[in-house]
């Protein structure tokens, strides 16, 4: 009978800095006696997911302190998707045309109260909410939306350009609150992508340049007050907000770069929330008195990309052997501390574009060895894995995968490199130094953005027609059975060719003070909490 | 003329010599910093890492736009020409003045360093005196034993343990940030405790050396008690090496508070440096190095001059 080898068996415990600190923390806890025991009990009020008993206050109250993981760089919404810190602040200032419902399964109105789309997904009519004003007093109308779309489509190098057509055939003001948009080619994700794009003040767009970056003006529940010297920011309540909220007088975004310091700040009530807890810290926050955790599956996955344009990974049998050799459940258990779900597809579950895989590769070392032998690698081979220091837990994950691949004779050396080195190697189709790239991707819009950006081809160098043909189809086909078929064809080719090996879909955990309400779901795209309905229970 | 003036004034000669050495050190530090930052890539790469759809042409265009397309020596020349005017360019992330960001954070770091050094020196003098006055007795042995234990404690571990005990568990003190005097206590302890043993050992050793000198025998012969001998005569003579060492420690701490500032989210230049390094914000990193190196050089200069002022023998030695 085959013996399943887990990561823990392959890598016996060693004393790491984290373990050392953990052991020391235990010692401190023991020394401090009863006080800490009170905080660790399972009956405390900090049970994961318990919302506060009280409701929101009658008017905006107090300061909510939110820790950013790095300094902000600017608040122009067209560019703010590249850095989480920027996006989180922008998220508090701007509204979008549409939003996701709390379960992130369907689009609901936000600044747009309605929208119509032609059958060929080239023509859209958007109806705006009446009576909404930007923070600078400008009214929200069709002209403002037209200015936003024009700016977002053409801003040089902006991330928004990837979500919108580069140009429009028509941007027609039907009336004060209705805009008709006609695009040269079908844009099946035009409305969906609006859930990620902010609507900007036309006056601010006209001012342009640094003003856009430094003085963001939206319609959101909070208005920008100032940027702090260390890269933080302060926003204050917009008392004329049209929707739910605001419930805080102000939100103070403070830079706390160290994850441990963010959690200590949460546990000592110096901040109201710690976003995206490291898996190793989830239990600590969930078990502490006065704090709670909110968790959920997100549109984010962890993968290993094979370099398919050179031996040995140009042979699909080798890639399939790897797929059989990797024990994904062991990786989730040992590396992600249970904060993940086994993945077999490129698109995570819940993302538009997800389709069940045509082939599932069970953890089967015999099958893997047989495939290796058939590919002429019965004695195995050496390979190099390129992993970035910037990706949390990736170096450990890469070591674990390398340990599992060794069981079928693949002697994978893990090279932990600067993110720039990894990025350059990923972009260079002629690079010969690396054979595998462990990495992770997030689906910002919940649609097939990464497929359409050519992520699979650029990361793996696999560009077979079985993959590119459905990709071309899904990019121009409106939602419906034909598009679903293209998604299924893409995922089918993906699972048969294994240019990239999906490992697991991530689960994110956020930590909150027990009395913070209005936040019961971690955003699926992992890009910033919705601050508007959040409150401290009265 | 300058040479003859310097020959007539040994103190000025010493100051001039130390200043010249300082300029060389500063030049060397900036050169190494520039070479290392150039060797590890440029902001164009950093700004486009992870950006969906960024291709090599876009990165090259951004590189040219940021002035990183020029040859290494041209950039080096530009760098020093601007550095001489205290211009390290702008932060690529914020668009603000790089040196301005460092100078804004510097007072917070200096405050932390001043508190830590004040605590460490005060404690060191007290402990060294107790140790010397009770030499080879229980108090001396206890102090030396405790110091040996403390010396082995890494500052990051100590900082984390202080937070876990006094902030998270007991809730007595803030865990992060700068919110009034209470915020200073834990980072000060985390910085002061690891350097304390060195200060105590230095002061104790100096005191013991001074106690062997002839003038101490002379004051003892005059009938002065041991306590007065140590407090009134030996301490003053044991201080000059401590002044030099303190100056070195200030320079070291200004650049070495990185870990403690990160753990306590202290808004100083250590925290700024970590953030800038992570984001490849080269201008800010270079400004941090320049400010740290300059403080090191200036503090050494001040220490040398103070010691020379206190001890005439030093300024007579050819520099």
mmCIF file with all atom_site columns, N, CA, C and O in Angstrom, chain A residues 14-26, chain B residues 154 156-157 161:
data_model
loop_
_atom_site.group_PDB
_atom_site.id
_atom_site.type_symbol
_atom_site.label_atom_id
_atom_site.label_alt_id
_atom_site.label_comp_id
_atom_site.label_asym_id
_atom_site.label_entity_id
_atom_site.label_seq_id
_atom_site.pdbx_PDB_ins_code
_atom_site.Cartn_x
_atom_site.Cartn_y
_atom_site.Cartn_z
_atom_site.occupancy
_atom_site.B_iso_or_equiv
_atom_site.pdbx_formal_charge
_atom_site.auth_seq_id
_atom_site.auth_comp_id
_atom_site.auth_asym_id
_atom_site.auth_atom_id
_atom_site.pdbx_PDB_model_num
ATOM 1  N N  . UNK A 1 14  ? 11.703 22.410 12.907 1.00 0.00 ? 14  UNK A N  1
ATOM 2  C CA . UNK A 1 14  ? 12.961 23.058 13.247 1.00 0.00 ? 14  UNK A CA 1
ATOM 3  C C  . UNK A 1 14  ? 12.614 24.329 14.006 1.00 0.00 ? 14  UNK A C  1
ATOM 4  O O  . UNK A 1 14  ? 11.487 24.815 13.932 1.00 0.00 ? 14  UNK A O  1
ATOM 5  N N  . UNK A 1 15  ? 13.574 24.851 14.730 1.00 0.00 ? 15  UNK A N  1
ATOM 6  C CA . UNK A 1 15  ? 13.310 26.057 15.489 1.00 0.00 ? 15  UNK A CA 1
ATOM 7  C C  . UNK A 1 15  ? 13.447 27.262 14.576 1.00 0.00 ? 15  UNK A C  1
ATOM 8  O O  . UNK A 1 15  ? 14.534 27.618 14.147 1.00 0.00 ? 15  UNK A O  1
ATOM 9  N N  . UNK A 1 16  ? 12.341 27.853 14.213 1.00 0.00 ? 16  UNK A N  1
ATOM 10 C CA . UNK A 1 16  ? 12.368 29.052 13.378 1.00 0.00 ? 16  UNK A CA 1
ATOM 11 C C  . UNK A 1 16  ? 12.116 30.249 14.274 1.00 0.00 ? 16  UNK A C  1
ATOM 12 O O  . UNK A 1 16  ? 11.760 30.100 15.447 1.00 0.00 ? 16  UNK A O  1
ATOM 13 N N  . UNK A 1 17  ? 12.268 31.469 13.695 1.00 0.00 ? 17  UNK A N  1
ATOM 14 C CA . UNK A 1 17  ? 12.026 32.686 14.464 1.00 0.00 ? 17  UNK A CA 1
ATOM 15 C C  . UNK A 1 17  ? 10.579 32.707 14.962 1.00 0.00 ? 17  UNK A C  1
ATOM 16 O O  . UNK A 1 17  ? 10.300 33.035 16.103 1.00 0.00 ? 17  UNK A O  1
ATOM 17 N N  . UNK A 1 18  ? 9.674  32.283 14.055 1.00 0.00 ? 18  UNK A N  1
ATOM 18 C CA . UNK A 1 18  ? 8.260  32.306 14.430 1.00 0.00 ? 18  UNK A CA 1
ATOM 19 C C  . UNK A 1 18  ? 7.986  31.359 15.593 1.00 0.00 ? 18  UNK A C  1
ATOM 20 O O  . UNK A 1 18  ? 7.281  31.695 16.543 1.00 0.00 ? 18  UNK A O  1
ATOM 21 N N  . UNK A 1 19  ? 8.571  30.140 15.513 1.00 0.00 ? 19  UNK A N  1
ATOM 22 C CA . UNK A 1 19  ? 8.359  29.170 16.600 1.00 0.00 ? 19  UNK A CA 1
ATOM 23 C C  . UNK A 1 19  ? 8.957  29.682 17.908 1.00 0.00 ? 19  UNK A C  1
ATOM 24 O O  . UNK A 1 19  ? 8.403  29.496 18.989 1.00 0.00 ? 19  UNK A O  1
ATOM 25 N N  . UNK A 1 20  ? 10.136 30.310 17.767 1.00 0.00 ? 20  UNK A N  1
ATOM 26 C CA . UNK A 1 20  ? 10.824 30.836 18.940 1.00 0.00 ? 20  UNK A CA 1
ATOM 27 C C  . UNK A 1 20  ? 9.951  31.882 19.623 1.00 0.00 ? 20  UNK A C  1
ATOM 28 O O  . UNK A 1 20  ? 9.739  31.857 20.842 1.00 0.00 ? 20  UNK A O  1
ATOM 29 N N  . UNK A 1 21  ? 9.374  32.781 18.810 1.00 0.00 ? 21  UNK A N  1
ATOM 30 C CA . UNK A 1 21  ? 8.527  33.827 19.375 1.00 0.00 ? 21  UNK A CA 1
ATOM 31 C C  . UNK A 1 21  ? 7.251  33.237 19.973 1.00 0.00 ? 21  UNK A C  1
ATOM 32 O O  . UNK A 1 21  ? 6.794  33.658 21.017 1.00 0.00 ? 21  UNK A O  1
ATOM 33 N N  . UNK A 1 22  ? 6.746  32.203 19.277 1.00 0.00 ? 22  UNK A N  1
ATOM 34 C CA . UNK A 1 22  ? 5.523  31.557 19.755 1.00 0.00 ? 22  UNK A CA 1
ATOM 35 C C  . UNK A 1 22  ? 5.773  30.944 21.140 1.00 0.00 ? 22  UNK A C  1
ATOM 36 O O  . UNK A 1 22  ? 4.986  31.107 22.056 1.00 0.00 ? 22  UNK A O  1
ATOM 37 N N  . UNK A 1 23  ? 6.927  30.240 21.255 1.00 0.00 ? 23  UNK A N  1
ATOM 38 C CA . UNK A 1 23  ? 7.267  29.604 22.527 1.00 0.00 ? 23  UNK A CA 1
ATOM 39 C C  . UNK A 1 23  ? 7.470  30.658 23.605 1.00 0.00 ? 23  UNK A C  1
ATOM 40 O O  . UNK A 1 23  ? 7.014  30.516 24.739 1.00 0.00 ? 23  UNK A O  1
ATOM 41 N N  . UNK A 1 24  ? 8.099  31.759 23.226 1.00 0.00 ? 24  UNK A N  1
ATOM 42 C CA . UNK A 1 24  ? 8.338  32.824 24.188 1.00 0.00 ? 24  UNK A CA 1
ATOM 43 C C  . UNK A 1 24  ? 7.034  33.450 24.636 1.00 0.00 ? 24  UNK A C  1
ATOM 44 O O  . UNK A 1 24  ? 6.837  33.755 25.806 1.00 0.00 ? 24  UNK A O  1
ATOM 45 N N  . UNK A 1 25  ? 6.132  33.619 23.674 1.00 0.00 ? 25  UNK A N  1
ATOM 46 C CA . UNK A 1 25  ? 4.824  34.202 24.004 1.00 0.00 ? 25  UNK A CA 1
ATOM 47 C C  . UNK A 1 25  ? 4.092  33.304 24.991 1.00 0.00 ? 25  UNK A C  1
ATOM 48 O O  . UNK A 1 25  ? 3.451  33.776 25.923 1.00 0.00 ? 25  UNK A O  1
ATOM 49 N N  . UNK A 1 26  ? 4.220  32.003 24.798 1.00 0.00 ? 26  UNK A N  1
ATOM 50 C CA . UNK A 1 26  ? 3.585  31.062 25.710 1.00 0.00 ? 26  UNK A CA 1
ATOM 51 C C  . UNK A 1 26  ? 4.164  31.238 27.106 1.00 0.00 ? 26  UNK A C  1
ATOM 52 O O  . UNK A 1 26  ? 3.449  31.217 28.110 1.00 0.00 ? 26  UNK A O  1
ATOM 53 N N  . UNK B 2 154 ? 18.212 39.176 22.078 1.00 0.00 ? 154 UNK B N  1
ATOM 54 C CA . UNK B 2 154 ? 18.087 39.958 20.838 1.00 0.00 ? 154 UNK B CA 1
ATOM 55 C C  . UNK B 2 154 ? 17.026 41.048 21.007 1.00 0.00 ? 154 UNK B C  1
ATOM 56 O O  . UNK B 2 154 ? 16.009 40.825 21.667 1.00 0.00 ? 154 UNK B O  1
ATOM 57 N N  . UNK B 2 156 ? 14.849 42.268 18.912 1.00 0.00 ? 156 UNK B N  1
ATOM 58 C CA . UNK B 2 156 ? 13.509 42.000 18.362 1.00 0.00 ? 156 UNK B CA 1
ATOM 59 C C  . UNK B 2 156 ? 12.703 41.133 19.309 1.00 0.00 ? 156 UNK B C  1
ATOM 60 O O  . UNK B 2 156 ? 11.505 41.324 19.496 1.00 0.00 ? 156 UNK B O  1
ATOM 61 N N  . UNK B 2 157 ? 13.382 40.168 19.957 1.00 0.00 ? 157 UNK B N  1
ATOM 62 C CA . UNK B 2 157 ? 12.688 39.286 20.897 1.00 0.00 ? 157 UNK B CA 1
ATOM 63 C C  . UNK B 2 157 ? 12.220 40.080 22.112 1.00 0.00 ? 157 UNK B C  1
ATOM 64 O O  . UNK B 2 157 ? 11.076 39.956 22.553 1.00 0.00 ? 157 UNK B O  1
ATOM 65 N N  . UNK B 2 161 ? 8.407  40.612 23.355 1.00 0.00 ? 161 UNK B N  1
ATOM 66 C CA . UNK B 2 161 ? 8.012  40.156 24.695 1.00 0.00 ? 161 UNK B CA 1
ATOM 67 C C  . UNK B 2 161 ? 7.459  41.317 25.540 1.00 0.00 ? 161 UNK B C  1
ATOM 68 O O  . UNK B 2 161 ? 6.498  41.148 26.286 1.00 0.00 ? 161 UNK B O  1
#
